[in-house]
Short mmCIF file of N, CA and C in Angstrom, two decimals:
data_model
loop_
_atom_site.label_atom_id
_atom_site.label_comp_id
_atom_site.label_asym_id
_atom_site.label_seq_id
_atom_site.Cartn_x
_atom_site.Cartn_y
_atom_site.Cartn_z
N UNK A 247 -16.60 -23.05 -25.22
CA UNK A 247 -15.27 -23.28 -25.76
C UNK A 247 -14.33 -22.18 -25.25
N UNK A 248 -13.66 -22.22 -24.81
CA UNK A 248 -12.15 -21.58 -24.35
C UNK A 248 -11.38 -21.14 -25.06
N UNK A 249 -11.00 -19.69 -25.40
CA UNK A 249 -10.70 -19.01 -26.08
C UNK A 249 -8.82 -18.91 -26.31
N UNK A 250 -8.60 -18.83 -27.15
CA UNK A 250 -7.12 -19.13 -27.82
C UNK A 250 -6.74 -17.87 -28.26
N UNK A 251 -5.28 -17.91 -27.51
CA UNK A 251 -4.36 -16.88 -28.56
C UNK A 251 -2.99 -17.25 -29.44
N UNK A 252 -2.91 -17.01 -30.32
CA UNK A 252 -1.45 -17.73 -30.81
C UNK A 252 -1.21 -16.53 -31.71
N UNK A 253 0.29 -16.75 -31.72
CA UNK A 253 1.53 -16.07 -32.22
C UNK A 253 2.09 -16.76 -33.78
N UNK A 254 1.81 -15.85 -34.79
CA UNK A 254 1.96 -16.66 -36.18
C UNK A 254 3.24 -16.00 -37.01
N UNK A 255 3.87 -17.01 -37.56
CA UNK A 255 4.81 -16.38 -38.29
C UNK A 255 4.69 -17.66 -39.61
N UNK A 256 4.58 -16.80 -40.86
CA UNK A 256 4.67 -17.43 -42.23
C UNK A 256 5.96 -16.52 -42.83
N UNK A 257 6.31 -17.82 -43.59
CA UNK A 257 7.59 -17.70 -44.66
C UNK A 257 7.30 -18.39 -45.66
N UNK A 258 7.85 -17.74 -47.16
CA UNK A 258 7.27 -18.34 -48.44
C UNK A 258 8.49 -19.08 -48.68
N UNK A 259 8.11 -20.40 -49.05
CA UNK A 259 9.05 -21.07 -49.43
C UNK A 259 8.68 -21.45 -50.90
N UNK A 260 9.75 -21.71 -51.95
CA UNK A 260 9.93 -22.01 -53.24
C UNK A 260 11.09 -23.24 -53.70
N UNK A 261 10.67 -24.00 -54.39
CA UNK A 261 11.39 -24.94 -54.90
C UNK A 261 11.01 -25.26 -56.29
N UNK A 262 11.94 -25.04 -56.99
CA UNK A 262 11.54 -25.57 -58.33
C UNK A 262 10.11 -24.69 -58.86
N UNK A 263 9.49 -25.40 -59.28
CA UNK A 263 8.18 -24.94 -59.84
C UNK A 263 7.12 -24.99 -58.81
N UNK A 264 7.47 -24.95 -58.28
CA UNK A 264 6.66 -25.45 -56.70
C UNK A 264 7.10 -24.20 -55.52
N UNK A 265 5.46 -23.35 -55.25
CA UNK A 265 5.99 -22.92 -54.17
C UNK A 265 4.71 -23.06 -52.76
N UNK A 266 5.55 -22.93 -51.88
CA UNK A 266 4.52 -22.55 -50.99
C UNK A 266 4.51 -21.90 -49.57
N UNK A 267 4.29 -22.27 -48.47
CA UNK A 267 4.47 -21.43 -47.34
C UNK A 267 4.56 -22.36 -45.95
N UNK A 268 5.25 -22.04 -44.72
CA UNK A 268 5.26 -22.53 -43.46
C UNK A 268 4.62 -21.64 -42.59
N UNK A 269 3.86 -22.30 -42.26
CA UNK A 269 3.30 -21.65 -41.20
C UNK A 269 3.81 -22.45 -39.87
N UNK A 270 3.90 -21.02 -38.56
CA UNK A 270 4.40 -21.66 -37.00
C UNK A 270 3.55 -21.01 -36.31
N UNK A 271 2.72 -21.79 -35.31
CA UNK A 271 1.68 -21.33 -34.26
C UNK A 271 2.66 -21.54 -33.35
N UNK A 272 2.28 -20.33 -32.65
CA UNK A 272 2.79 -20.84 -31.08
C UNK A 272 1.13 -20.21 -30.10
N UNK A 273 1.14 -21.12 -28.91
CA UNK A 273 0.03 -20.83 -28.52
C UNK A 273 0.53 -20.00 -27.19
N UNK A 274 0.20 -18.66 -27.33
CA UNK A 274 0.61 -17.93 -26.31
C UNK A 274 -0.90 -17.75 -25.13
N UNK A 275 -1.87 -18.36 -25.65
CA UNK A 275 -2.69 -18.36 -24.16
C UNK A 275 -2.45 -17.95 -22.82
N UNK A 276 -1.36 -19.00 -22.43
CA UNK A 276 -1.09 -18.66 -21.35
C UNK A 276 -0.26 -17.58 -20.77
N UNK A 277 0.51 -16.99 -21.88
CA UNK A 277 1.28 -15.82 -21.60
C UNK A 277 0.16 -14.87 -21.40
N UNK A 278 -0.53 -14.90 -22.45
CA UNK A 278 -1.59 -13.70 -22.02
C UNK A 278 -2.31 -13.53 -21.06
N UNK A 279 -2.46 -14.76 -20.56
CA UNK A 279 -2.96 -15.15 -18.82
C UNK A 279 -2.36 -14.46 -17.87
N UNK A 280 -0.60 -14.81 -18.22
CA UNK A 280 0.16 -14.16 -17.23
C UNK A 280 -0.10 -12.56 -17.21
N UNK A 281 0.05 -12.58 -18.40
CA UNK A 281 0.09 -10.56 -18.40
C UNK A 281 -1.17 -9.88 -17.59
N UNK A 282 -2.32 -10.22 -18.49
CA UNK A 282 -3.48 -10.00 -17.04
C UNK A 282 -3.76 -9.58 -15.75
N UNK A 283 -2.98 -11.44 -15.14
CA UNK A 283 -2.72 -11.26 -13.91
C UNK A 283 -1.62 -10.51 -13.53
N UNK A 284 -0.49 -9.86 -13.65
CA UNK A 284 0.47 -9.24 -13.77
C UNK A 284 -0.17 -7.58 -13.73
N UNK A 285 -1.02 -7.53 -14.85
CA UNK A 285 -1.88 -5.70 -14.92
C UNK A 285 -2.95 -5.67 -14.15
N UNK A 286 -3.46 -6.69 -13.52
CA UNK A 286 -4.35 -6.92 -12.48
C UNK A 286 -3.66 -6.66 -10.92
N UNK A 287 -2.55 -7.36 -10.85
CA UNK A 287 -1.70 -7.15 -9.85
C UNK A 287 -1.14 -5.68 -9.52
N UNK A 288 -0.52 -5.56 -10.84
CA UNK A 288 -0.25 -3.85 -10.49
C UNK A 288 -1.22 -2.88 -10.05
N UNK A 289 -2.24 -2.72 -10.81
CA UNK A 289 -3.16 -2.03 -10.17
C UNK A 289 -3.78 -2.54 -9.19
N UNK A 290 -3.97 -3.38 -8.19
CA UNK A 290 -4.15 -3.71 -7.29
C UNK A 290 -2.93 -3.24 -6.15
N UNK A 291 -1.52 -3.27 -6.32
CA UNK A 291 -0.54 -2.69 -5.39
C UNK A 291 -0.36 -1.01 -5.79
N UNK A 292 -0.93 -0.54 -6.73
CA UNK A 292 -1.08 0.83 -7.04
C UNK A 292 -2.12 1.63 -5.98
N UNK A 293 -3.33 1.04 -6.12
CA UNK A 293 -4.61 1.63 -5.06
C UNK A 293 -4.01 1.28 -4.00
N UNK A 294 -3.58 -0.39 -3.41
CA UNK A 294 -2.95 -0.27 -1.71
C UNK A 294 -2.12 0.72 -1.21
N UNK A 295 -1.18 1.09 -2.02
CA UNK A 295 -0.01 2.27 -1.75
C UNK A 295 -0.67 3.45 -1.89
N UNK A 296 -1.74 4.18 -2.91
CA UNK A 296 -1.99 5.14 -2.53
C UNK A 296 -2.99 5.65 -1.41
N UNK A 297 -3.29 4.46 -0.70
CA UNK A 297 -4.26 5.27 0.70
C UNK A 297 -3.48 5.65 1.68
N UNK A 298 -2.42 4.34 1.92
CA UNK A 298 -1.53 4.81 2.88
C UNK A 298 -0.84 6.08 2.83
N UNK A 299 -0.25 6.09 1.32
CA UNK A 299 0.97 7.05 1.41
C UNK A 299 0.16 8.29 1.62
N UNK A 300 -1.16 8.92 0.92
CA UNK A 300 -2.07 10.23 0.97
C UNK A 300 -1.99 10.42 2.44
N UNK A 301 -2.44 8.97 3.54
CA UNK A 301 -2.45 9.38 4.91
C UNK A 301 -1.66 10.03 5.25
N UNK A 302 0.18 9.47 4.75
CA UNK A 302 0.74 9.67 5.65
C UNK A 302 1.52 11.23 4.81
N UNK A 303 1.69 11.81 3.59
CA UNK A 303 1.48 12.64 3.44
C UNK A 303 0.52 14.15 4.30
N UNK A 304 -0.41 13.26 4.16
CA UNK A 304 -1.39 14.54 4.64
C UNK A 304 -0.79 14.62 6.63
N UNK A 305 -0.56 13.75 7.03
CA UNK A 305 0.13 13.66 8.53
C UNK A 305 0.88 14.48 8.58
N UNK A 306 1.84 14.33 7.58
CA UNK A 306 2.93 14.76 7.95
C UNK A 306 3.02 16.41 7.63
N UNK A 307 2.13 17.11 6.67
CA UNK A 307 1.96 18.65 6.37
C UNK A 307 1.13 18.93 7.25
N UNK A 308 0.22 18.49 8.02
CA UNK A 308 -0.27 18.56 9.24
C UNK A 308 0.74 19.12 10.39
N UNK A 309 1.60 17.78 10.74
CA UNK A 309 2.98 18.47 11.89
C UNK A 309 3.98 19.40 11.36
N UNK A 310 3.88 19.45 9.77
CA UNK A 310 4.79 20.70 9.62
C UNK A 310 4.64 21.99 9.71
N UNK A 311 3.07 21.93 9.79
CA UNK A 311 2.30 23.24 10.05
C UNK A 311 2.04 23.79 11.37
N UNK A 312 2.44 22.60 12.50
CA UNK A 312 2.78 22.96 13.57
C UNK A 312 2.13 22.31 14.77
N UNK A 313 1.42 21.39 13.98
CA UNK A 313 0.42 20.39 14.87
C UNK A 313 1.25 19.39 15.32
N UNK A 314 2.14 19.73 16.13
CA UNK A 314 3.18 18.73 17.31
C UNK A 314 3.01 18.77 18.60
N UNK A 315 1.73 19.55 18.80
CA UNK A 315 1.51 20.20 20.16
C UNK A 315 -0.11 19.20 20.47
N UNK A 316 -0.41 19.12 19.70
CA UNK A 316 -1.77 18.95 19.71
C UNK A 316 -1.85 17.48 19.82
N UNK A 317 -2.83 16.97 21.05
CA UNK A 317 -2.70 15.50 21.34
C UNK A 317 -3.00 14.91 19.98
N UNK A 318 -4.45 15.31 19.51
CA UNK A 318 -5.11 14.34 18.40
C UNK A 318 -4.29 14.12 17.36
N UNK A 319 -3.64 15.45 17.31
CA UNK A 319 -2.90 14.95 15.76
C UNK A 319 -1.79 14.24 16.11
N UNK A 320 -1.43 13.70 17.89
CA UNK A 320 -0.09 12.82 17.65
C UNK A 320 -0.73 11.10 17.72
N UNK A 321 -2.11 11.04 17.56
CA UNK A 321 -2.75 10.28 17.68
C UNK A 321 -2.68 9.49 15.86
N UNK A 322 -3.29 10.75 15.72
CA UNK A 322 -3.42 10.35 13.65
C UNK A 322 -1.69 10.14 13.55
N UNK A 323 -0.89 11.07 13.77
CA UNK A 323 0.11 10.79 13.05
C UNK A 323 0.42 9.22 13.66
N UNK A 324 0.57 8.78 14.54
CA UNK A 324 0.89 7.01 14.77
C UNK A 324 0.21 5.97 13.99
N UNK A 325 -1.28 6.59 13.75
CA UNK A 325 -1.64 5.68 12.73
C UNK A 325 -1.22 6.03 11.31
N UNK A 326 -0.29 7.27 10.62
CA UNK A 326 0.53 7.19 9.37
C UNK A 326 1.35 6.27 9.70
N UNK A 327 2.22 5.99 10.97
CA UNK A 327 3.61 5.24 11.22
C UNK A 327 3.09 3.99 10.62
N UNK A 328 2.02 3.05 11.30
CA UNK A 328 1.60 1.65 10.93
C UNK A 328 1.35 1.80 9.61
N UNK A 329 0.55 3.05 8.71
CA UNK A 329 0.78 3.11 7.28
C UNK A 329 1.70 2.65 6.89
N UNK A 330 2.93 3.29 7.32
CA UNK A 330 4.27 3.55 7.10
C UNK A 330 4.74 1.80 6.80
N UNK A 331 4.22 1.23 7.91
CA UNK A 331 5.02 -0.12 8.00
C UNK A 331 4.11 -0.46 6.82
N UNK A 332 3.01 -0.75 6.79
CA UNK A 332 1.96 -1.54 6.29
C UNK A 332 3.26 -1.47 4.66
N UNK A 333 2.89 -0.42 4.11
CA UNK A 333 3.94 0.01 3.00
C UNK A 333 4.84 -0.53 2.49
N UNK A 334 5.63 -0.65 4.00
CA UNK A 334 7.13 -0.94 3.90
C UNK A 334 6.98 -2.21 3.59
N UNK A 335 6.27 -3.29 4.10
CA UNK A 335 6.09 -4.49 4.32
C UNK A 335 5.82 -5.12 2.78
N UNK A 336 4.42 -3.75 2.21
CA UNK A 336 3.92 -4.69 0.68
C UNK A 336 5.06 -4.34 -0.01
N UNK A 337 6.20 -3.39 0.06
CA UNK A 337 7.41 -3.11 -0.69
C UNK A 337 8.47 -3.95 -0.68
N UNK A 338 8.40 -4.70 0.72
CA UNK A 338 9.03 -5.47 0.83
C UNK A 338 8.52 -7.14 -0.09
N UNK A 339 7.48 -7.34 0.11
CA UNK A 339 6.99 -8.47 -0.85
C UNK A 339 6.92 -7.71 -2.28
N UNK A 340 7.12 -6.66 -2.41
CA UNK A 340 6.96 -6.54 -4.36
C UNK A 340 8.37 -6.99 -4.75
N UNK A 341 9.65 -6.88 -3.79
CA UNK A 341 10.95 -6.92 -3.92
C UNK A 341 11.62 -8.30 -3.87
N UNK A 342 10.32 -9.50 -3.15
CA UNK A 342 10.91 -10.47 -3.34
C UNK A 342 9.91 -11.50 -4.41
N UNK A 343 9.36 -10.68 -4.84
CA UNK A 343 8.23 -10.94 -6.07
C UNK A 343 9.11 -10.84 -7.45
N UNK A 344 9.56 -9.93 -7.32
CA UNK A 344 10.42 -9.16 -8.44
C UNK A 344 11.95 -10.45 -8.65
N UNK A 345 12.60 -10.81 -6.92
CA UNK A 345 13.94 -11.41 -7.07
C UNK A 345 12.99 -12.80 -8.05
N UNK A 346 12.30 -13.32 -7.21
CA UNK A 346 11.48 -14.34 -7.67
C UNK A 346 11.05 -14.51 -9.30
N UNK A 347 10.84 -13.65 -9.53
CA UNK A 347 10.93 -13.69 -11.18
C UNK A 347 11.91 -13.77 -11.96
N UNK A 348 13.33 -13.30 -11.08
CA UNK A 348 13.70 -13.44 -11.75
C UNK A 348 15.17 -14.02 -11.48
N UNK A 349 14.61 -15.16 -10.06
CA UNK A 349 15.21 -16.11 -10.35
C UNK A 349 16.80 -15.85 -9.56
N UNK A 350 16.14 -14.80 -8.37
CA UNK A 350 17.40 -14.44 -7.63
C UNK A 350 17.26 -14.56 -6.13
N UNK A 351 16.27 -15.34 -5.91
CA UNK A 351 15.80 -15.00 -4.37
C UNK A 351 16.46 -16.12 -3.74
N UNK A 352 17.03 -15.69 -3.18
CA UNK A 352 17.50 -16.55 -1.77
C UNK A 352 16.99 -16.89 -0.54
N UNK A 353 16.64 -18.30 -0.18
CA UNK A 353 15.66 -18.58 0.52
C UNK A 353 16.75 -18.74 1.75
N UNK A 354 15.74 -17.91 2.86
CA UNK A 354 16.36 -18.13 4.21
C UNK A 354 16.07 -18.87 4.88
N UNK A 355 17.01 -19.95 5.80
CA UNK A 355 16.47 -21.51 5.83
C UNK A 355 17.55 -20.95 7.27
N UNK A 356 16.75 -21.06 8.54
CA UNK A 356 17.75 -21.23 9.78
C UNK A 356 16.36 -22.44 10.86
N UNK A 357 17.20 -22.29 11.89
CA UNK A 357 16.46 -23.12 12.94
C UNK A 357 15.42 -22.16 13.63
N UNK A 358 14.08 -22.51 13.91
CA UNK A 358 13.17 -21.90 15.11
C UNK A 358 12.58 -22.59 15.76
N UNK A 359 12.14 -21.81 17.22
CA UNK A 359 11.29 -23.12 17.92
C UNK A 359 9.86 -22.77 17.54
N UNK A 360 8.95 -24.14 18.24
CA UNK A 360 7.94 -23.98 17.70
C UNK A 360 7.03 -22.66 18.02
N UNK A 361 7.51 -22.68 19.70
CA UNK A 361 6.75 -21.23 20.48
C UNK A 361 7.10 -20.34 19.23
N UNK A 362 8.15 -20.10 18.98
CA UNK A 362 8.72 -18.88 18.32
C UNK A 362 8.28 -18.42 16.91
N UNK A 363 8.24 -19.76 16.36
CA UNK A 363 6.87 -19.88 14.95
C UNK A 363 5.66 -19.28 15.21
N UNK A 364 5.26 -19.66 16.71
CA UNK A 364 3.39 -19.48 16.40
C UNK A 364 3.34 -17.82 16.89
N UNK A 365 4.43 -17.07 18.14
CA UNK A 365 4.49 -16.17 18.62
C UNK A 365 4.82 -15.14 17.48
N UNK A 366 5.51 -15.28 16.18
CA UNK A 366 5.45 -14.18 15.35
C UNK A 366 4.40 -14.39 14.27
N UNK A 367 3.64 -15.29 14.40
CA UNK A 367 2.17 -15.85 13.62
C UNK A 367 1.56 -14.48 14.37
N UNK A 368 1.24 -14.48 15.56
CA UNK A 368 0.48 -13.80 16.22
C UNK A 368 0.68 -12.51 16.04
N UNK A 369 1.70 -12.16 16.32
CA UNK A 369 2.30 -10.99 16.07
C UNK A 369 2.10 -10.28 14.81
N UNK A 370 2.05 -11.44 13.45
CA UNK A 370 1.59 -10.21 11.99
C UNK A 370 0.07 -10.71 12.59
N UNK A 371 -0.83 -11.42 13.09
CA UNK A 371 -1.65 -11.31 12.93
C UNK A 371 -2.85 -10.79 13.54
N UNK A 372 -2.18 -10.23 14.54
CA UNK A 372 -3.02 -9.29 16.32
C UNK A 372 -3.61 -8.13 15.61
N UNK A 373 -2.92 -7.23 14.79
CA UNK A 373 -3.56 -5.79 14.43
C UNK A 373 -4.28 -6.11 13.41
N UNK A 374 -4.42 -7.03 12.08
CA UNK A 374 -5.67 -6.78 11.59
C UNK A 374 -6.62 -7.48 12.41
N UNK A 375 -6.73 -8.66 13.18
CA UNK A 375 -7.82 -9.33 14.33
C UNK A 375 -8.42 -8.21 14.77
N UNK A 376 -7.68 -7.44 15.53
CA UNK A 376 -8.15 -6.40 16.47
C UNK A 376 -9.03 -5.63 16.07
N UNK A 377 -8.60 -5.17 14.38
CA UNK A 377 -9.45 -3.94 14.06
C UNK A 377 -10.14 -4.40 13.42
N UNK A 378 -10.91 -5.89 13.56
CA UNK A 378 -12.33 -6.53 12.86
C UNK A 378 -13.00 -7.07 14.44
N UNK A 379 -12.32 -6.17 15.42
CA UNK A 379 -12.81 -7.10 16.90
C UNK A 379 -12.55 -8.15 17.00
N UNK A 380 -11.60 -8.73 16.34
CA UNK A 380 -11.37 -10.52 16.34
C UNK A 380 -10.32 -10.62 17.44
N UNK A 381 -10.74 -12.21 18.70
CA UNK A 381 -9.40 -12.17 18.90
C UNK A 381 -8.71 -13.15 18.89
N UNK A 382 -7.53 -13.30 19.48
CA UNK A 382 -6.54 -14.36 18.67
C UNK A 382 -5.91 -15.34 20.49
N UNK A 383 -6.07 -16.31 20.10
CA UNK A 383 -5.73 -17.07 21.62
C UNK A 383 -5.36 -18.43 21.37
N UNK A 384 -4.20 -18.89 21.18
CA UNK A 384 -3.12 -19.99 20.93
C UNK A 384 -3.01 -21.14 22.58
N UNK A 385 -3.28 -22.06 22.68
CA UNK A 385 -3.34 -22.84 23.60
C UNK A 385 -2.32 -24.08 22.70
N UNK A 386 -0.72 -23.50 23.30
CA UNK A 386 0.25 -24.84 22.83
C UNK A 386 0.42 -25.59 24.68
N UNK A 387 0.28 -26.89 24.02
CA UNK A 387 0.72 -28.02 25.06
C UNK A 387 2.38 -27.18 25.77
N UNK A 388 2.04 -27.01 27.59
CA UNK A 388 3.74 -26.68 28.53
C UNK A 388 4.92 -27.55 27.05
N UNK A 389 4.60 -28.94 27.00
CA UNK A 389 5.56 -29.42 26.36
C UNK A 389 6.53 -28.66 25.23
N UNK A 390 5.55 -28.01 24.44
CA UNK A 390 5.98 -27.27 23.21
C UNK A 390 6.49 -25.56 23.33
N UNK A 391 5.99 -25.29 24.83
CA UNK A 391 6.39 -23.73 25.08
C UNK A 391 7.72 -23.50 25.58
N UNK A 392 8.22 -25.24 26.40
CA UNK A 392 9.36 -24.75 27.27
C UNK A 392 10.33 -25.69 26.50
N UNK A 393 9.65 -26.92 25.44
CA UNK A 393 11.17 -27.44 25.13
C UNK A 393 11.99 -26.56 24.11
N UNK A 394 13.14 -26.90 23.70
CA UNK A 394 14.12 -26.88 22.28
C UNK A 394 13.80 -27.06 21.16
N UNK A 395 12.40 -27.85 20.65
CA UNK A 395 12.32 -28.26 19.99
C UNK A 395 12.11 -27.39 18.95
N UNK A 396 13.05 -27.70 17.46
CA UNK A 396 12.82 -26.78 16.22
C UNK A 396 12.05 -27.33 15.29
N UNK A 397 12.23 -26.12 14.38
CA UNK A 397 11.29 -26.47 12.97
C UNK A 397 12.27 -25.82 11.68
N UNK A 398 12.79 -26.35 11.05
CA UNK A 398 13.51 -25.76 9.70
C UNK A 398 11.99 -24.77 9.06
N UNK A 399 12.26 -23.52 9.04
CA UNK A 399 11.45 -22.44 8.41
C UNK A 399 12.39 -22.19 7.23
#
């Protein structure tokens, strides 16, 4: 059996010689569902942000200490930069998570071609491929690489 939450409010009511009470359920189940997933979520974008940002912290007191000279550390510091984006990117989806709730997001609706769809497919999706050795190889029909043809995104 599947477990229930509800929200109760009683009021005494009286009439005459007669009294008694109303009771109002509301079944908040599913709110409590939401919240969950919601404190599940947060701490889930809490741990993603703090590996990156420690990286790129620790990078960066690294070159302030004077390691600008030194190949390896201009090596590590490029991989803080992709931190950097990685970051920017889940900040950027917490921000349209957030309009989305609440019902402010404006959906961007222009023309693309199809090449141009699958070529920035590739593009978010080349660096994690890469760093599982995966690789990524798109075979669109001449037809679809060289015409006009769009797609409402």
């Amino acid at each position: 059996m599947r477990q229930r939450f509800f929200a109760a409010t009683a009021t005494a009511v009286r009439g005459g010689e007669k009294s008694g009470a109303v009771l109002v359920l509301h079944d908040i189940t599913e709110l409590r569902k939401l919240e969950r997933v919601r404190r599940d979520f947060v701490a889930n974008v809490t741990h993603e942000f703090k590996t990156p940002l420690t990286a790129i912290q620790g990078f960066a007191e690294t070159l302030l200490a004077g390691a600008l000279d030194d190949p390896q550390n201009r090596v590590r510091s490029s991989k803080s930069f992709s931190s950097t984006r990685a970051s920017r990117a889940l900040t950027d989806d917490l921000l349209k998570l957030s309009k989305m709730d609440a019902d402010r997001l404006e959906l961007e609706i222009r023309r693309l071609s199809v090449s141009q769809f699958v070529e920035g497919c590739i593009e978010t999706t080349q660096r994690p491929a890469a760093e599982r050795d995966l690789r990524i190889s798109v075979n669109l029909p001449q037809r679809i690489r060289t015409s006009p043809r769009t797609a409402d995104v």
